[in-house]
Amino acid sequence: MENFINGVFKFVAAVLVFLFMFSAGAALVFFNAEKRLFDERLYAQALEKQNFYERLPAIAAEALTAPPQEGESFSAVRSALIIVPTEHWESALRALLPAEVSKPMTEEALASIFAYLDGKNETASISLAGFKTRMSDPASAQAFVDILRIQPACTLDQLAEMTFSAIAGNPKLIFCNPPDDALGLIQPLIQSGLASAATGVPDSVTLIEPGDANSQSALESLRAARSLMQFSPIVPALLLVFIAIFAARSWKDLLAWWGLSLLLGGIFGAVAVAPIAPIFEQGFAERILPRLPASMPDSLREILRGIVGAVMEGVVTPIMIHSAVMAGVGIILLIAAGIVGKKQAT
């Protein structure tokens, strides 16, 4: 009878080991995914890895000077923008939005978004204070002077119009190339125009408004799912306790059963997560990228794909490390069980 009961207990323990293997692998994925996917530092690092802030002016310039797509018509302003070579727009945009301005803006926006997702804020916003300050910088005015220098020469009527508008206190800038002796008039116009434009730029822009009942319900559901992911390791931990109760009759049994459980759990976690990154990246490339606007620059598409890859790498890497650690601990426990068994035999 005792042998029968022990056999039943070991069978139950074996079932629990397999349950532990699946639950531990799932917990490794869920716990680490929640920690990483909702950490703004992961996305900041992904942007940094793609050299996004240095490449942003070039991407924006490429978008400004992109030719019209089939069936697309441009306004007179957009047509004038295309005339300016891409490298000149890049120079102007780099003066307006250098990395030292765009990086803190982006990182603050990411922090605000995730604070909203965490329930710490009711809205998410991006600060434009650094950009406004940069608009009034002489370097920005000089960048626009460089753009004017490649435009067609100003006519007398255009020069007169700019002069009279400045005298009237309502300076008007016309996209044309002024003569050298008129630069003294044009540059203050540009600085004044940029400063005036800066005053019209808000200090911050709200990215996410306070949601309605449906939005709040979705947000609460997301937070509930995150809580479940955070507490997912409790299930395999409890299974280890039950494995010990049903299978362990000595230190050797405890070490052997726990070692086997941890080894299988670590292996399953690594096997389960290994294909996630390539599958997700392939899905993004095949399903998402083709649906983006055709006018989007190829360089931006490349960056988006790189960011997705970097984010997935940031999620998968700690899961693989924790899986390896779990499997390694399992091997150590199995070795320890063998050593204890030999000592008991002698």
PDB file of C-alpha atoms in Angstrom, residues 7-195:
ATOM      1  CA  GLY A   7       3.966   5.853  -6.749  1.00  0.00           C
ATOM      2  CA  VAL A   8       0.905   8.085  -6.877  1.00  0.00           C
ATOM      3  CA  PHE A   9       2.826  10.893  -5.179  1.00  0.00           C
ATOM      4  CA  LYS A  10       5.683  10.592  -7.662  1.00  0.00           C
ATOM      5  CA  PHE A  11       3.249  10.577 -10.577  1.00  0.00           C
ATOM      6  CA  VAL A  12       1.625  13.734  -9.240  1.00  0.00           C
ATOM      7  CA  ALA A  13       5.087  15.252  -8.735  1.00  0.00           C
ATOM      8  CA  ALA A  14       6.011  14.404 -12.347  1.00  0.00           C
ATOM      9  CA  VAL A  15       2.857  16.134 -13.571  1.00  0.00           C
ATOM     10  CA  LEU A  16       3.734  19.126 -11.403  1.00  0.00           C
ATOM     11  CA  VAL A  17       7.238  19.197 -12.921  1.00  0.00           C
ATOM     12  CA  PHE A  18       5.772  19.523 -16.413  1.00  0.00           C
ATOM     13  CA  LEU A  19       3.336  22.164 -15.197  1.00  0.00           C
ATOM     14  CA  PHE A  20       6.279  23.986 -13.653  1.00  0.00           C
ATOM     15  CA  MET A  21       8.194  23.784 -16.932  1.00  0.00           C
ATOM     16  CA  PHE A  22       5.415  25.513 -18.863  1.00  0.00           C
ATOM     17  CA  SER A  23       4.498  28.005 -16.136  1.00  0.00           C
ATOM     18  CA  ALA A  24       8.132  28.926 -15.437  1.00  0.00           C
ATOM     19  CA  GLY A  25       8.793  29.510 -19.135  1.00  0.00           C
ATOM     20  CA  ALA A  26       5.656  31.623 -19.418  1.00  0.00           C
ATOM     21  CA  ALA A  27       6.550  33.541 -16.246  1.00  0.00           C
ATOM     22  CA  LEU A  28      10.018  34.293 -17.607  1.00  0.00           C
ATOM     23  CA  VAL A  29       8.442  35.759 -20.741  1.00  0.00           C
ATOM     24  CA  PHE A  30       5.586  37.658 -19.070  1.00  0.00           C
ATOM     25  CA  PHE A  31       7.565  39.041 -16.135  1.00  0.00           C
ATOM     26  CA  ASN A  32      10.491  40.286 -18.210  1.00  0.00           C
ATOM     27  CA  ALA A  33       8.268  41.543 -21.033  1.00  0.00           C
ATOM     28  CA  GLU A  34       6.238  43.651 -18.597  1.00  0.00           C
ATOM     29  CA  LYS A  35       9.361  45.058 -16.989  1.00  0.00           C
ATOM     30  CA  ARG A  36      11.016  45.943 -20.281  1.00  0.00           C
ATOM     31  CA  LEU A  37       8.138  46.954 -22.561  1.00  0.00           C
ATOM     32  CA  PHE A  38       6.843  49.493 -20.037  1.00  0.00           C
ATOM     33  CA  ASP A  39      10.254  51.003 -19.291  1.00  0.00           C
ATOM     34  CA  GLU A  40      10.896  54.204 -21.251  1.00  0.00           C
ATOM     35  CA  ARG A  41      14.646  53.604 -21.012  1.00  0.00           C
ATOM     36  CA  LEU A  42      14.312  50.668 -23.411  1.00  0.00           C
ATOM     37  CA  TYR A  43      12.911  52.950 -26.121  1.00  0.00           C
ATOM     38  CA  ALA A  44      15.397  55.728 -25.353  1.00  0.00           C
ATOM     39  CA  GLN A  45      18.227  53.219 -25.759  1.00  0.00           C
ATOM     40  CA  ALA A  46      16.698  51.941 -29.010  1.00  0.00           C
ATOM     41  CA  LEU A  47      16.561  55.493 -30.403  1.00  0.00           C
ATOM     42  CA  GLU A  48      20.138  56.093 -29.276  1.00  0.00           C
ATOM     43  CA  LYS A  49      21.278  52.851 -30.872  1.00  0.00           C
ATOM     44  CA  GLN A  50      19.807  53.962 -34.210  1.00  0.00           C
ATOM     45  CA  ASN A  51      21.532  57.363 -33.885  1.00  0.00           C
ATOM     46  CA  PHE A  52      18.039  58.822 -34.257  1.00  0.00           C
ATOM     47  CA  TYR A  53      18.738  62.304 -32.897  1.00  0.00           C
ATOM     48  CA  GLU A  54      21.674  62.927 -35.230  1.00  0.00           C
ATOM     49  CA  ARG A  55      19.759  61.545 -38.214  1.00  0.00           C
ATOM     50  CA  LEU A  56      16.490  63.376 -37.491  1.00  0.00           C
ATOM     51  CA  PRO A  57      17.342  66.609 -39.420  1.00  0.00           C
ATOM     52  CA  ALA A  58      18.359  64.593 -42.483  1.00  0.00           C
ATOM     53  CA  ILE A  59      15.156  62.544 -42.325  1.00  0.00           C
ATOM     54  CA  ALA A  60      13.001  65.670 -41.993  1.00  0.00           C
ATOM     55  CA  ALA A  61      14.864  67.339 -44.878  1.00  0.00           C
ATOM     56  CA  GLU A  62      14.342  64.265 -47.034  1.00  0.00           C
ATOM     57  CA  ALA A  63      10.619  64.375 -46.248  1.00  0.00           C
ATOM     58  CA  LEU A  64      10.404  68.103 -47.097  1.00  0.00           C
ATOM     59  CA  THR A  65      12.045  67.677 -50.483  1.00  0.00           C
ATOM     60  CA  ALA A  66      10.422  64.370 -51.447  1.00  0.00           C
ATOM     61  CA  PRO A  67       8.829  64.515 -54.924  1.00  0.00           C
ATOM     62  CA  PRO A  68       5.037  64.210 -55.130  1.00  0.00           C
ATOM     63  CA  GLN A  69       3.576  60.734 -55.297  1.00  0.00           C
ATOM     64  CA  GLU A  70       1.322  59.679 -58.144  1.00  0.00           C
ATOM     65  CA  GLY A  71      -1.933  61.615 -57.963  1.00  0.00           C
ATOM     66  CA  GLU A  72      -0.605  63.961 -55.258  1.00  0.00           C
ATOM     67  CA  SER A  73      -0.648  67.739 -55.776  1.00  0.00           C
ATOM     68  CA  PHE A  74       1.572  70.212 -53.939  1.00  0.00           C
ATOM     69  CA  SER A  75       0.738  73.689 -52.703  1.00  0.00           C
ATOM     70  CA  ALA A  76       2.802  76.653 -53.850  1.00  0.00           C
ATOM     71  CA  VAL A  77       4.617  76.646 -50.508  1.00  0.00           C
ATOM     72  CA  ARG A  78       5.481  72.957 -50.750  1.00  0.00           C
ATOM     73  CA  SER A  79       6.630  73.436 -54.336  1.00  0.00           C
ATOM     74  CA  ALA A  80       8.955  76.198 -53.160  1.00  0.00           C
ATOM     75  CA  LEU A  81      10.339  73.946 -50.438  1.00  0.00           C
ATOM     76  CA  ILE A  82      11.279  71.270 -52.955  1.00  0.00           C
ATOM     77  CA  ILE A  83      13.436  73.743 -54.886  1.00  0.00           C
ATOM     78  CA  VAL A  84      15.815  73.997 -51.924  1.00  0.00           C
ATOM     79  CA  PRO A  85      18.373  71.165 -52.000  1.00  0.00           C
ATOM     80  CA  THR A  86      17.998  68.562 -49.273  1.00  0.00           C
ATOM     81  CA  GLU A  87      21.384  69.340 -47.744  1.00  0.00           C
ATOM     82  CA  HIS A  88      20.406  72.984 -47.189  1.00  0.00           C
ATOM     83  CA  TRP A  89      17.206  72.000 -45.407  1.00  0.00           C
ATOM     84  CA  GLU A  90      19.205  69.534 -43.346  1.00  0.00           C
ATOM     85  CA  SER A  91      21.573  72.328 -42.311  1.00  0.00           C
ATOM     86  CA  ALA A  92      18.667  74.578 -41.327  1.00  0.00           C
ATOM     87  CA  LEU A  93      16.855  71.847 -39.420  1.00  0.00           C
ATOM     88  CA  ARG A  94      20.055  70.811 -37.678  1.00  0.00           C
ATOM     89  CA  ALA A  95      20.397  74.391 -36.458  1.00  0.00           C
ATOM     90  CA  LEU A  96      16.779  74.452 -35.276  1.00  0.00           C
ATOM     91  CA  LEU A  97      16.647  70.964 -33.802  1.00  0.00           C
ATOM     92  CA  PRO A  98      20.116  69.678 -32.901  1.00  0.00           C
ATOM     93  CA  ALA A  99      20.561  66.467 -30.937  1.00  0.00           C
ATOM     94  CA  GLU A 100      21.043  68.361 -27.674  1.00  0.00           C
ATOM     95  CA  VAL A 101      17.503  69.735 -28.107  1.00  0.00           C
ATOM     96  CA  SER A 102      15.661  66.786 -29.685  1.00  0.00           C
ATOM     97  CA  LYS A 103      17.070  64.172 -27.290  1.00  0.00           C
ATOM     98  CA  PRO A 104      15.795  65.675 -23.999  1.00  0.00           C
ATOM     99  CA  MET A 105      12.489  66.547 -25.701  1.00  0.00           C
ATOM    100  CA  THR A 106      12.002  62.945 -26.797  1.00  0.00           C
ATOM    101  CA  GLU A 107      13.115  61.425 -23.501  1.00  0.00           C
ATOM    102  CA  GLU A 108      10.795  63.728 -21.525  1.00  0.00           C
ATOM    103  CA  ALA A 109       7.924  62.773 -23.841  1.00  0.00           C
ATOM    104  CA  LEU A 110       8.641  59.065 -23.326  1.00  0.00           C
ATOM    105  CA  ALA A 111       8.747  59.542 -19.556  1.00  0.00           C
ATOM    106  CA  SER A 112       5.437  61.425 -19.690  1.00  0.00           C
ATOM    107  CA  ILE A 113       3.756  58.709 -21.791  1.00  0.00           C
ATOM    108  CA  PHE A 114       4.825  55.907 -19.478  1.00  0.00           C
ATOM    109  CA  ALA A 115       3.884  57.921 -16.402  1.00  0.00           C
ATOM    110  CA  TYR A 116       0.417  58.134 -17.952  1.00  0.00           C
ATOM    111  CA  LEU A 117       0.353  54.385 -18.597  1.00  0.00           C
ATOM    112  CA  ASP A 118       1.445  53.775 -14.992  1.00  0.00           C
ATOM    113  CA  GLY A 119      -1.403  55.939 -13.714  1.00  0.00           C
ATOM    114  CA  LYS A 120       0.890  58.628 -12.304  1.00  0.00           C
ATOM    115  CA  ASN A 121      -0.410  61.343 -14.677  1.00  0.00           C
ATOM    116  CA  GLU A 122      -3.783  61.924 -16.283  1.00  0.00           C
ATOM    117  CA  THR A 123      -2.227  63.179 -19.528  1.00  0.00           C
ATOM    118  CA  ALA A 124       1.018  62.900 -21.488  1.00  0.00           C
ATOM    119  CA  SER A 125       2.796  65.855 -23.076  1.00  0.00           C
ATOM    120  CA  ILE A 126       5.996  66.962 -24.780  1.00  0.00           C
ATOM    121  CA  SER A 127       7.875  70.115 -23.804  1.00  0.00           C
ATOM    122  CA  LEU A 128       8.797  72.530 -26.617  1.00  0.00           C
ATOM    123  CA  ALA A 129      10.718  74.971 -24.423  1.00  0.00           C
ATOM    124  CA  GLY A 130      14.114  73.928 -25.782  1.00  0.00           C
ATOM    125  CA  PHE A 131      12.891  74.188 -29.371  1.00  0.00           C
ATOM    126  CA  LYS A 132      11.459  77.686 -28.762  1.00  0.00           C
ATOM    127  CA  THR A 133      14.761  78.850 -27.298  1.00  0.00           C
ATOM    128  CA  ARG A 134      16.614  77.412 -30.278  1.00  0.00           C
ATOM    129  CA  MET A 135      14.372  79.273 -32.739  1.00  0.00           C
ATOM    130  CA  SER A 136      15.676  82.588 -31.400  1.00  0.00           C
ATOM    131  CA  ASP A 137      19.301  81.491 -31.696  1.00  0.00           C
ATOM    132  CA  PRO A 138      21.453  83.375 -34.286  1.00  0.00           C
ATOM    133  CA  ALA A 139      22.585  80.036 -35.723  1.00  0.00           C
ATOM    134  CA  SER A 140      19.004  79.296 -36.783  1.00  0.00           C
ATOM    135  CA  ALA A 141      18.737  82.669 -38.539  1.00  0.00           C
ATOM    136  CA  GLN A 142      22.028  82.065 -40.338  1.00  0.00           C
ATOM    137  CA  ALA A 143      20.804  78.670 -41.546  1.00  0.00           C
ATOM    138  CA  PHE A 144      17.808  80.342 -43.199  1.00  0.00           C
ATOM    139  CA  VAL A 145      20.057  82.994 -44.727  1.00  0.00           C
ATOM    140  CA  ASP A 146      21.985  80.141 -46.355  1.00  0.00           C
ATOM    141  CA  ILE A 147      18.710  78.853 -47.822  1.00  0.00           C
ATOM    142  CA  LEU A 148      17.880  82.305 -49.232  1.00  0.00           C
ATOM    143  CA  ARG A 149      21.288  82.499 -50.879  1.00  0.00           C
ATOM    144  CA  ILE A 150      20.379  79.683 -53.279  1.00  0.00           C
ATOM    145  CA  GLN A 151      17.017  81.186 -54.264  1.00  0.00           C
ATOM    146  CA  PRO A 152      16.484  83.301 -57.415  1.00  0.00           C
ATOM    147  CA  ALA A 153      17.685  86.889 -57.025  1.00  0.00           C
ATOM    148  CA  CYS A 154      15.244  89.285 -55.391  1.00  0.00           C
ATOM    149  CA  THR A 155      13.528  91.744 -57.675  1.00  0.00           C
ATOM    150  CA  LEU A 156      13.311  95.443 -56.836  1.00  0.00           C
ATOM    151  CA  ASP A 157       9.621  95.007 -56.007  1.00  0.00           C
ATOM    152  CA  GLN A 158      10.399  92.190 -53.576  1.00  0.00           C
ATOM    153  CA  LEU A 159      13.131  94.216 -51.872  1.00  0.00           C
ATOM    154  CA  ALA A 160      10.801  97.202 -51.624  1.00  0.00           C
ATOM    155  CA  GLU A 161       8.023  95.046 -50.166  1.00  0.00           C
ATOM    156  CA  MET A 162      10.339  93.641 -47.485  1.00  0.00           C
ATOM    157  CA  THR A 163      11.696  97.125 -46.692  1.00  0.00           C
ATOM    158  CA  PHE A 164       8.277  98.775 -46.318  1.00  0.00           C
ATOM    159  CA  SER A 165       6.943  95.867 -44.240  1.00  0.00           C
ATOM    160  CA  ALA A 166       9.891  96.240 -41.856  1.00  0.00           C
ATOM    161  CA  ILE A 167       9.302 100.010 -41.560  1.00  0.00           C
ATOM    162  CA  ALA A 168       5.598  99.385 -40.886  1.00  0.00           C
ATOM    163  CA  GLY A 169       6.501  97.077 -38.005  1.00  0.00           C
ATOM    164  CA  ASN A 170       5.101  93.998 -39.713  1.00  0.00           C
ATOM    165  CA  PRO A 171       8.218  92.414 -41.241  1.00  0.00           C
ATOM    166  CA  LYS A 172       7.594  90.114 -44.186  1.00  0.00           C
ATOM    167  CA  LEU A 173      10.186  87.681 -45.495  1.00  0.00           C
ATOM    168  CA  ILE A 174      10.129  86.662 -49.167  1.00  0.00           C
ATOM    169  CA  PHE A 175      12.013  83.592 -50.364  1.00  0.00           C
ATOM    170  CA  CYS A 176      14.512  85.182 -52.728  1.00  0.00           C
ATOM    171  CA  ASN A 177      18.257  85.816 -52.807  1.00  0.00           C
ATOM    172  CA  PRO A 178      18.971  89.393 -51.665  1.00  0.00           C
ATOM    173  CA  PRO A 179      22.066  91.302 -52.815  1.00  0.00           C
ATOM    174  CA  ASP A 180      24.977  91.408 -50.384  1.00  0.00           C
ATOM    175  CA  ASP A 181      24.305  95.021 -49.377  1.00  0.00           C
ATOM    176  CA  ALA A 182      20.734  94.062 -48.389  1.00  0.00           C
ATOM    177  CA  LEU A 183      21.743  91.283 -46.001  1.00  0.00           C
ATOM    178  CA  GLY A 184      21.913  93.782 -43.154  1.00  0.00           C
ATOM    179  CA  LEU A 185      18.168  94.290 -43.657  1.00  0.00           C
ATOM    180  CA  ILE A 186      17.248  90.657 -44.320  1.00  0.00           C
ATOM    181  CA  GLN A 187      19.011  88.987 -41.383  1.00  0.00           C
ATOM    182  CA  PRO A 188      17.182  91.026 -38.717  1.00  0.00           C
ATOM    183  CA  LEU A 189      13.942  90.209 -40.551  1.00  0.00           C
ATOM    184  CA  ILE A 190      14.701  86.507 -40.254  1.00  0.00           C
ATOM    185  CA  GLN A 191      15.644  86.776 -36.579  1.00  0.00           C
ATOM    186  CA  SER A 192      12.539  88.811 -35.890  1.00  0.00           C
ATOM    187  CA  GLY A 193      10.382  86.350 -37.818  1.00  0.00           C
ATOM    188  CA  LEU A 194      11.789  83.352 -35.967  1.00  0.00           C
ATOM    189  CA  ALA A 195      11.413  85.098 -32.604  1.00  0.00           C
TER     190      ALA A 195
END
